[in-house]
Amino acid sequence: FTPENKKTAGHRETWRLVPYKTLTLILFVSFFVSYLSLYSIEPILTVYISSLSLNIHHIAFMAGLIFSSTGLATMLSSPLLGRLSDRRGPHKILLFSLLFAALCTIPQALVTNPWQLLALRFLLGLATGGIAPALNALVKRLTPPQLTGRLYGYTMSAGYLGVFCGSYLGGQTASIWGIRVVFILVAGGILLNLLLVYWGLYRKINQLIDPVMKPT
């Protein structure tokens, strides 16, 4: 890498240089919706665990175990899904991960004890291990090298805006309609994201810019 003594392009100029604007916008939206959906549960998860743990004395320990199970699963699955992403294409791994995440979220609204929730949160972590790496890989492959850093900043900003909105909306939804409703809405959000990725990104990459997806 050789740094260049050039004036940094503004937002408008940066966007003008983006070659696949529609696909890039879909990536921004997908980052936002993914983080919004997944983090809508975080503010109310401890309360949910407490309601499932009436006969368990160590609620704090159980809550920590359930929270950490998702992170452990993500840590275990990310390298494997990243390797598959390099071989099969990040758009395929993204689609599979979103589908699996939705399927793991719906049953969480129906659990009757913390151990069931623990198992489902672990499975959810396996799915989330493929979402962010696949999105980042797509940003990398659809963006010219001189714009990659700037676009990464935009996508991560969209993601953390989703964290902010999701945390607020999850808490508000739980206070109005109940905690279990949050899981159903989250699964719906993930499925909507899945449809967006399939119709707006997956099919176009396969049909229009397949050479871009092949590593050089």
Coordinates of C-alpha atoms in Angstrom, one line a residue:
F1 CA 0.0 0.0 0.0
T2 CA 1.4 3.4 -1.1
P3 CA -0.4 6.4 0.5
E4 CA -1.3 9.2 -1.9
N5 CA -1.1 12.9 -1.2
K6 CA -4.6 13.6 -2.5
K7 CA -7.5 15.5 -1.1
T8 CA -10.0 13.1 0.4
A9 CA -13.1 12.8 -1.7
G10 CA -16.4 14.0 -0.2
H11 CA -19.4 11.9 0.3
R12 CA -21.0 12.9 -3.0
E13 CA -17.8 12.3 -5.0
T14 CA -17.3 8.9 -3.2
W15 CA -20.8 7.8 -4.1
R16 CA -20.3 8.9 -7.7
L17 CA -17.3 6.5 -8.0
V18 CA -19.2 3.5 -6.6
P19 CA -19.7 1.1 -9.6
Y20 CA -22.7 -0.9 -8.3
K21 CA -24.8 1.7 -6.6
T22 CA -28.0 -0.3 -6.3
L23 CA -26.2 -3.4 -4.9
T24 CA -24.2 -1.3 -2.5
L25 CA -27.4 0.3 -1.2
I26 CA -28.9 -3.1 -0.6
L27 CA -25.8 -4.0 1.4
F28 CA -26.3 -0.9 3.5
V29 CA -29.9 -1.8 4.1
S30 CA -29.0 -5.4 4.9
F31 CA -26.4 -4.3 7.4
F32 CA -29.0 -2.1 9.1
V33 CA -31.8 -4.6 9.1
S34 CA -29.6 -7.5 10.3
Y35 CA -28.2 -5.6 13.2
L36 CA -31.7 -4.1 14.0
S37 CA -33.3 -7.5 14.1
L38 CA -30.6 -9.3 16.0
Y39 CA -30.1 -6.6 18.6
S40 CA -33.8 -6.0 19.2
I41 CA -33.7 -9.0 21.6
E42 CA -30.7 -8.0 23.6
P43 CA -32.4 -5.5 26.0
I44 CA -35.2 -7.9 27.0
L45 CA -33.3 -11.2 27.0
T46 CA -32.4 -11.0 30.7
V47 CA -36.0 -10.3 31.6
Y48 CA -37.1 -13.2 29.5
I49 CA -34.6 -15.5 31.1
S50 CA -35.9 -14.4 34.5
S51 CA -39.5 -15.3 33.6
L52 CA -38.3 -18.7 32.5
S53 CA -36.2 -19.3 35.6
L54 CA -38.7 -19.2 38.4
N55 CA -37.3 -22.4 39.9
I56 CA -33.7 -21.5 39.3
H57 CA -31.7 -19.6 42.0
H58 CA -28.7 -18.7 39.9
I59 CA -30.4 -16.5 37.3
A60 CA -27.5 -14.2 36.8
F61 CA -25.2 -17.2 36.0
M62 CA -27.8 -18.6 33.6
A63 CA -28.2 -15.3 31.8
G64 CA -24.5 -15.0 31.4
L65 CA -24.3 -18.6 30.1
I66 CA -27.0 -17.9 27.5
F67 CA -25.5 -14.6 26.4
S68 CA -22.0 -16.1 26.0
S69 CA -23.3 -19.2 24.1
T70 CA -24.2 -17.0 21.2
G71 CA -20.8 -15.4 21.1
L72 CA -19.1 -18.8 21.4
A73 CA -21.1 -20.2 18.5
T74 CA -20.3 -17.2 16.4
M75 CA -16.6 -17.5 17.1
L76 CA -16.7 -21.2 16.1
S77 CA -18.7 -20.8 12.9
S78 CA -17.1 -17.6 11.5
P79 CA -13.9 -19.2 10.3
L80 CA -15.8 -22.2 8.7
L81 CA -18.4 -20.0 7.1
G82 CA -15.7 -17.6 5.9
R83 CA -13.8 -20.5 4.2
L84 CA -17.1 -21.6 2.6
S85 CA -17.7 -18.0 1.5
D86 CA -14.4 -18.0 -0.3
R87 CA -15.2 -21.2 -2.1
R88 CA -19.0 -20.8 -2.8
G89 CA -19.4 -17.1 -2.8
P90 CA -20.4 -14.7 0.1
H91 CA -23.8 -14.1 -1.4
K92 CA -24.7 -17.7 -1.0
I93 CA -23.5 -17.9 2.6
L94 CA -25.3 -14.7 3.4
L95 CA -28.6 -16.1 2.1
F96 CA -28.1 -19.4 4.0
S97 CA -27.2 -17.6 7.2
L98 CA -30.2 -15.3 7.2
L99 CA -32.5 -18.3 6.6
F100 CA -31.0 -20.3 9.4
A101 CA -31.1 -17.3 11.7
A102 CA -34.8 -16.8 11.1
L103 CA -35.5 -20.5 11.7
C104 CA -33.6 -20.3 15.0
T105 CA -35.4 -17.2 16.2
I106 CA -39.0 -18.3 15.8
P107 CA -38.8 -21.2 18.4
Q108 CA -37.3 -18.8 21.0
A109 CA -40.8 -17.3 21.5
L110 CA -42.1 -20.8 22.4
V111 CA -39.5 -22.0 24.9
T112 CA -40.5 -23.1 28.4
N113 CA -37.2 -23.2 30.2
P114 CA -33.8 -21.5 30.0
W115 CA -32.0 -24.6 28.6
Q116 CA -34.1 -24.6 25.5
L117 CA -33.3 -21.0 25.0
L118 CA -29.6 -21.7 25.5
A119 CA -29.7 -24.3 22.7
L120 CA -31.5 -22.0 20.3
R121 CA -29.3 -19.0 21.1
F122 CA -26.3 -21.2 20.4
L123 CA -27.7 -22.2 17.0
L124 CA -28.5 -18.5 16.3
G125 CA -24.8 -17.7 17.0
L126 CA -23.8 -20.3 14.4
A127 CA -26.0 -18.4 11.8
T128 CA -24.8 -14.9 12.8
G129 CA -21.2 -16.1 12.3
G130 CA -21.9 -15.9 8.5
I131 CA -23.9 -12.7 8.2
A132 CA -21.4 -9.9 8.9
P133 CA -18.4 -11.6 7.2
A134 CA -20.4 -12.3 4.1
L135 CA -21.7 -8.7 4.0
N136 CA -18.1 -7.4 4.4
A137 CA -16.8 -9.7 1.7
L138 CA -19.5 -8.4 -0.7
V139 CA -18.5 -4.8 0.1
K140 CA -14.9 -5.7 -0.7
R141 CA -15.7 -7.4 -3.9
L142 CA -18.1 -4.8 -5.3
T143 CA -16.0 -1.8 -4.4
P144 CA -12.9 -0.4 -6.0
P145 CA -9.8 -0.6 -3.8
Q146 CA -9.5 3.1 -3.3
L147 CA -13.1 3.3 -1.9
T148 CA -13.1 0.1 0.3
G149 CA -12.2 1.8 3.6
R150 CA -14.8 4.5 3.1
L151 CA -17.5 2.0 2.2
Y152 CA -16.7 -0.1 5.2
G153 CA -17.2 2.9 7.3
Y154 CA -20.6 3.5 5.8
T155 CA -21.8 -0.1 6.2
M156 CA -20.6 -0.3 9.8
S157 CA -22.4 2.9 10.5
A158 CA -25.6 1.4 9.0
G159 CA -25.1 -1.6 11.2
Y160 CA -24.6 0.3 14.4
L161 CA -27.5 2.5 13.6
G162 CA -29.4 -0.7 13.5
V163 CA -28.1 -1.6 16.9
F164 CA -29.4 1.7 18.3
C165 CA -32.8 1.4 16.6
G166 CA -33.2 -2.3 17.4
S167 CA -32.4 -1.9 21.1
Y168 CA -35.0 0.8 21.4
L169 CA -37.7 -0.9 19.4
G170 CA -37.2 -4.2 21.1
G171 CA -37.7 -2.7 24.5
Q172 CA -40.7 -0.7 23.4
T173 CA -42.3 -3.7 21.7
A174 CA -41.8 -5.9 24.8
S175 CA -43.4 -3.3 27.0
I176 CA -46.5 -3.0 24.8
W177 CA -47.1 -6.4 23.4
G178 CA -44.9 -8.7 25.5
I179 CA -41.5 -10.3 25.2
R180 CA -42.5 -13.2 23.0
V181 CA -43.8 -10.9 20.3
V182 CA -40.3 -9.5 19.9
F183 CA -39.0 -12.8 18.7
I184 CA -41.7 -13.2 16.1
L185 CA -41.1 -9.6 14.8
V186 CA -37.3 -10.3 14.7
A187 CA -37.8 -13.4 12.7
G188 CA -40.0 -11.5 10.3
G189 CA -37.4 -8.8 10.0
I190 CA -34.7 -11.4 9.1
L191 CA -37.0 -13.0 6.6
L192 CA -37.7 -9.6 4.9
N193 CA -33.9 -9.1 4.8
L194 CA -33.6 -12.5 3.2
L195 CA -36.1 -11.6 0.5
L196 CA -34.3 -8.3 -0.1
V197 CA -30.9 -10.0 -0.5
Y198 CA -32.4 -12.7 -2.8
W199 CA -34.3 -10.5 -5.1
G200 CA -32.1 -7.4 -5.1
L201 CA -28.6 -8.9 -4.7
Y202 CA -28.3 -12.7 -5.1
R203 CA -30.0 -13.0 -8.5
K204 CA -28.3 -9.9 -9.9
I205 CA -24.8 -11.1 -8.8
N206 CA -25.4 -14.5 -10.4
Q207 CA -26.8 -13.0 -13.6
L208 CA -24.8 -9.8 -14.1
I209 CA -21.5 -9.6 -12.3
D210 CA -20.5 -13.2 -11.7
P211 CA -16.9 -12.5 -12.7
V212 CA -16.6 -10.0 -9.8
M213 CA -17.3 -12.7 -7.3
K214 CA -14.4 -14.9 -8.5
P215 CA -11.2 -14.3 -6.6
T216 CA -8.2 -13.2 -8.7

